[in-house]
Short mmCIF file of C-alpha atoms in Angstrom, two decimals:
data_model
loop_
_atom_site.label_atom_id
_atom_site.label_comp_id
_atom_site.label_asym_id
_atom_site.label_seq_id
_atom_site.Cartn_x
_atom_site.Cartn_y
_atom_site.Cartn_z
CA UNK A 1 101.19 79.62 124.29
CA UNK A 2 103.21 82.59 122.80
CA UNK A 3 101.13 85.47 121.97
CA UNK A 4 101.71 88.79 120.56
CA UNK A 5 99.93 91.84 122.34
CA UNK A 6 101.07 94.68 120.12
CA UNK A 7 97.86 96.62 121.16
CA UNK A 8 97.61 95.10 124.69
CA UNK A 9 97.20 98.56 126.25
CA UNK A 10 94.55 100.16 124.06
CA UNK A 11 91.23 99.54 122.56
CA UNK A 12 90.90 100.61 118.86
CA UNK A 13 88.14 102.55 117.60
CA UNK A 14 85.31 100.51 115.73
CA UNK A 15 84.98 103.15 113.04
CA UNK A 16 85.33 102.20 109.10
CA UNK A 17 88.89 103.15 108.14
CA UNK A 18 87.54 103.66 104.61
CA UNK A 19 85.54 106.72 105.92
CA UNK A 20 88.50 107.95 107.74
CA UNK A 21 90.77 107.57 104.80
CA UNK A 22 88.34 109.61 102.71
CA UNK A 23 88.24 112.41 105.14
CA UNK A 24 92.19 112.52 105.21
CA UNK A 25 92.31 112.60 101.59
CA UNK A 26 89.84 115.23 100.95
CA UNK A 27 91.28 117.34 103.54
CA UNK A 28 94.73 117.34 102.38
CA UNK A 29 93.65 117.46 98.44
CA UNK A 30 91.48 120.63 99.28
CA UNK A 31 94.53 122.64 100.47
CA UNK A 32 96.76 121.14 97.53
CA UNK A 33 99.09 119.64 100.05
CA UNK A 34 100.91 116.30 99.76
CA UNK A 35 99.94 113.32 101.80
CA UNK A 36 102.74 111.02 102.75
CA UNK A 37 101.94 107.58 103.87
CA UNK A 38 104.52 105.37 105.44
CA UNK A 39 103.44 101.73 104.67
CA UNK A 40 104.52 98.33 104.96
CA UNK A 41 105.26 97.09 101.50
CA UNK A 42 103.56 93.70 101.39
CA UNK A 43 99.91 93.66 102.42
CA UNK A 44 99.50 97.21 103.79
CA UNK A 45 100.27 99.12 100.73
CA UNK A 46 97.99 96.98 98.63
CA UNK A 47 95.29 97.43 101.25
CA UNK A 48 95.81 101.24 100.67
CA UNK A 49 95.54 101.13 96.95
CA UNK A 50 92.37 98.93 97.17
CA UNK A 51 90.62 101.41 99.62
CA UNK A 52 91.46 104.36 97.37
CA UNK A 53 90.20 102.71 94.38
CA UNK A 54 86.91 101.86 96.19
CA UNK A 55 86.72 105.56 97.21
CA UNK A 56 87.51 106.74 93.82
CA UNK A 57 84.88 104.38 92.24
CA UNK A 58 82.31 105.80 94.68
CA UNK A 59 83.14 109.38 93.64
CA UNK A 60 83.97 110.06 97.41
CA UNK A 61 87.34 111.60 96.65
CA UNK A 62 88.96 113.47 93.86
CA UNK A 63 91.39 111.54 91.47
CA UNK A 64 94.97 113.08 92.20
CA UNK A 65 98.40 111.39 91.33
CA UNK A 66 99.21 108.54 93.43
CA UNK A 67 102.87 107.50 93.63
CA UNK A 68 104.27 104.24 95.21
CA UNK A 69 107.77 104.99 95.77
CA UNK A 70 109.19 101.47 96.89
CA UNK A 71 110.74 98.81 94.67
CA UNK A 72 109.59 96.16 96.97
CA UNK A 73 106.09 97.40 97.10
CA UNK A 74 105.97 97.61 93.35
CA UNK A 75 107.17 94.06 92.93
CA UNK A 76 104.44 92.92 95.48
CA UNK A 77 101.77 95.03 93.62
CA UNK A 78 102.81 93.11 90.39
CA UNK A 79 102.25 89.61 92.22
CA UNK A 80 98.77 90.71 93.35
CA UNK A 81 97.89 92.21 89.93
CA UNK A 82 99.30 88.88 88.25
CA UNK A 83 97.31 86.36 90.29
CA UNK A 84 93.72 87.57 91.02
CA UNK A 85 92.63 83.82 91.09
CA UNK A 86 94.38 83.59 94.52
CA UNK A 87 92.47 86.70 96.10
CA UNK A 88 90.05 86.00 98.80
CA UNK A 89 86.34 86.53 97.78
CA UNK A 90 83.95 87.94 100.31
CA UNK A 91 80.08 88.03 100.39
CA UNK A 92 78.22 91.05 102.02
CA UNK A 93 74.56 90.15 102.21
CA UNK A 94 73.75 88.67 98.87
CA UNK A 95 76.40 90.54 97.10
CA UNK A 96 79.82 89.08 95.98
CA UNK A 97 82.47 91.65 96.65
CA UNK A 98 85.24 91.58 94.04
CA UNK A 99 88.78 90.52 94.82
CA UNK A 100 91.57 93.31 95.49
CA UNK A 101 91.67 95.88 92.82
CA UNK A 102 94.37 98.58 93.01
CA UNK A 103 93.69 102.14 92.02
CA UNK A 104 95.69 103.73 89.16
CA UNK A 105 99.00 104.47 90.53
CA UNK A 106 102.55 105.59 89.31
CA UNK A 107 105.23 102.99 90.40
CA UNK A 108 108.55 104.67 91.37
CA UNK A 109 111.58 102.36 91.43
CA UNK A 110 114.62 104.29 90.30
CA UNK A 111 116.37 106.54 92.65
CA UNK A 112 116.38 109.56 90.55
CA UNK A 113 112.64 109.20 89.93
CA UNK A 114 112.26 109.27 93.68
CA UNK A 115 114.41 112.43 94.06
CA UNK A 116 112.39 114.11 91.17
CA UNK A 117 109.13 113.27 93.14
CA UNK A 118 110.37 115.29 96.10
CA UNK A 119 110.29 118.46 93.91
CA UNK A 120 106.69 117.92 92.73
CA UNK A 121 103.97 120.10 94.06
CA UNK A 122 100.65 118.83 95.39
CA UNK A 123 97.98 117.88 95.56
CA UNK A 124 99.14 114.15 95.35
CA UNK A 125 99.45 110.91 97.51
CA UNK A 126 103.01 109.23 98.18
CA UNK A 127 102.92 105.83 99.69
CA UNK A 128 106.53 104.55 100.62
CA UNK A 129 108.60 102.59 103.11
CA UNK A 130 109.58 102.00 105.80
CA UNK A 131 106.36 101.68 107.90
CA UNK A 132 107.99 102.86 110.91
CA UNK A 133 110.24 105.35 109.55
CA UNK A 134 113.39 103.24 110.53
CA UNK A 135 115.10 104.20 107.22
CA UNK A 136 114.46 104.15 103.52
CA UNK A 137 113.12 106.43 100.95
CA UNK A 138 110.29 107.84 103.32
CA UNK A 139 113.13 109.77 105.08
CA UNK A 140 113.86 111.91 102.17
CA UNK A 141 110.17 112.54 101.65
CA UNK A 142 109.75 113.62 105.35
CA UNK A 143 112.64 116.14 104.86
CA UNK A 144 110.92 117.64 101.91
CA UNK A 145 107.29 117.64 103.16
CA UNK A 146 107.52 118.11 107.08
CA UNK A 147 108.17 121.77 106.99
CA UNK A 148 104.86 122.62 104.94
CA UNK A 149 101.53 123.07 106.67
CA UNK A 150 99.89 122.05 103.63
CA UNK A 151 101.07 118.52 103.94
CA UNK A 152 100.29 115.50 105.93
CA UNK A 153 101.81 112.41 107.29
CA UNK A 154 99.41 109.51 107.85
CA UNK A 155 100.32 106.49 109.84
CA UNK A 156 98.48 103.36 109.01
CA UNK A 157 100.48 100.74 111.20
CA UNK A 158 101.99 100.42 114.63
CA UNK A 159 104.70 102.61 115.62
CA UNK A 160 107.23 101.06 117.93
CA UNK A 161 108.32 103.00 120.97
CA UNK A 162 111.22 105.48 120.26
CA UNK A 163 111.00 105.17 116.48
CA UNK A 164 110.57 108.38 114.35
CA UNK A 165 106.97 107.39 113.78
CA UNK A 166 106.23 107.15 117.31
CA UNK A 167 107.84 110.48 118.08
CA UNK A 168 105.92 112.21 115.44
CA UNK A 169 102.61 110.72 116.72
CA UNK A 170 103.50 112.10 120.30
CA UNK A 171 103.89 115.48 118.86
CA UNK A 172 107.64 116.19 118.60
CA UNK A 173 108.39 119.63 117.15
CA UNK A 174 111.60 118.92 115.15
CA UNK A 175 112.71 115.69 113.88
CA UNK A 176 116.43 114.69 113.24
CA UNK A 177 116.73 113.25 109.86
CA UNK A 178 120.40 112.75 108.23
CA UNK A 179 121.93 114.95 110.88
CA UNK A 180 119.46 117.77 110.38
CA UNK A 181 116.57 119.14 112.47
CA UNK A 182 113.54 119.29 110.26
CA UNK A 183 110.58 121.40 111.67
CA UNK A 184 107.30 119.41 112.08
CA UNK A 185 104.99 121.76 110.50
CA UNK A 186 102.86 119.31 108.31
CA UNK A 187 99.74 117.71 109.95
CA UNK A 188 100.42 114.43 111.78
CA UNK A 189 97.46 111.80 111.27
CA UNK A 190 96.82 108.14 112.35
CA UNK A 191 94.12 105.66 111.19
CA UNK A 192 94.27 102.99 113.94
CA UNK A 193 91.91 100.62 112.12
CA UNK A 194 94.13 100.12 109.14
CA UNK A 195 96.67 98.37 111.46
CA UNK A 196 96.53 94.51 111.26
CA UNK A 197 97.15 94.05 115.04
CA UNK A 198 94.34 93.06 117.45
CA UNK A 199 93.55 95.36 120.43
CA UNK A 200 93.06 93.64 123.81
CA UNK A 201 89.46 93.07 123.28
CA UNK A 202 90.11 91.23 120.11
CA UNK A 203 92.94 89.30 121.73
CA UNK A 204 90.75 88.26 124.82
CA UNK A 205 88.01 87.40 122.44
CA UNK A 206 90.22 85.10 120.32
CA UNK A 207 91.48 83.49 123.43
CA UNK A 208 87.93 82.72 124.77
CA UNK A 209 87.41 80.38 122.00
CA UNK A 210 90.23 77.90 123.05
CA UNK A 211 89.19 74.34 123.74
CA UNK A 212 91.68 73.93 126.24
CA UNK A 213 93.07 76.73 128.32
CA UNK A 214 96.74 77.07 128.24
CA UNK A 215 98.83 76.74 131.53
CA UNK A 216 100.69 79.77 130.76
CA UNK A 217 100.68 82.66 128.18
CA UNK A 218 103.87 84.39 127.16
CA UNK A 219 103.21 87.94 126.06
CA UNK A 220 105.57 88.89 123.12
CA UNK A 221 105.91 92.03 121.12
CA UNK A 222 103.33 93.86 123.40
CA UNK A 223 102.53 97.25 125.16
#
């Protein structure tokens, strides 16, 4: 068996990521900051927009401008919205949970729109790629937002070793972007429960249901 074990070295908290997202958004909005969320374009971005919609619907967070600055993410959003019949329905108790519903957001596709976004003041939320800070429009947003304590960078996915995302999580004080040393004054936050990877407990639990024990397991993509 070839098996991924991305979080093979840790046990993720069993807290509700929606509650954690509510706390983060309310904290950053209260200080009129900009919340920058690096997110994978297909799946994670839509999860975030759905959770924000639920929080807004409950009145748990204030409505602030939300920008999705990624042509690919916006193309994926359109597919999700155009095909609700393909969404997975869930049942909680005796209640049918509606399929994914995205909050009101402003899709940014053109480069000049993205550049203008960097000049805007908060409070607002910017969701953009890449999820691990390996390139893309997120780098320009980091340059604009990292030096200000009002702002926050929120990680919602795995950050591989030696990526800029992992360096920020580990507390680096300056981050080199486009040959410049950018001071890290913004708050660096992580919601582990929004990552799609299993932790070691989930992995072992999944393996325990196999009817036939594998002769050998190769661990791939693991820590």
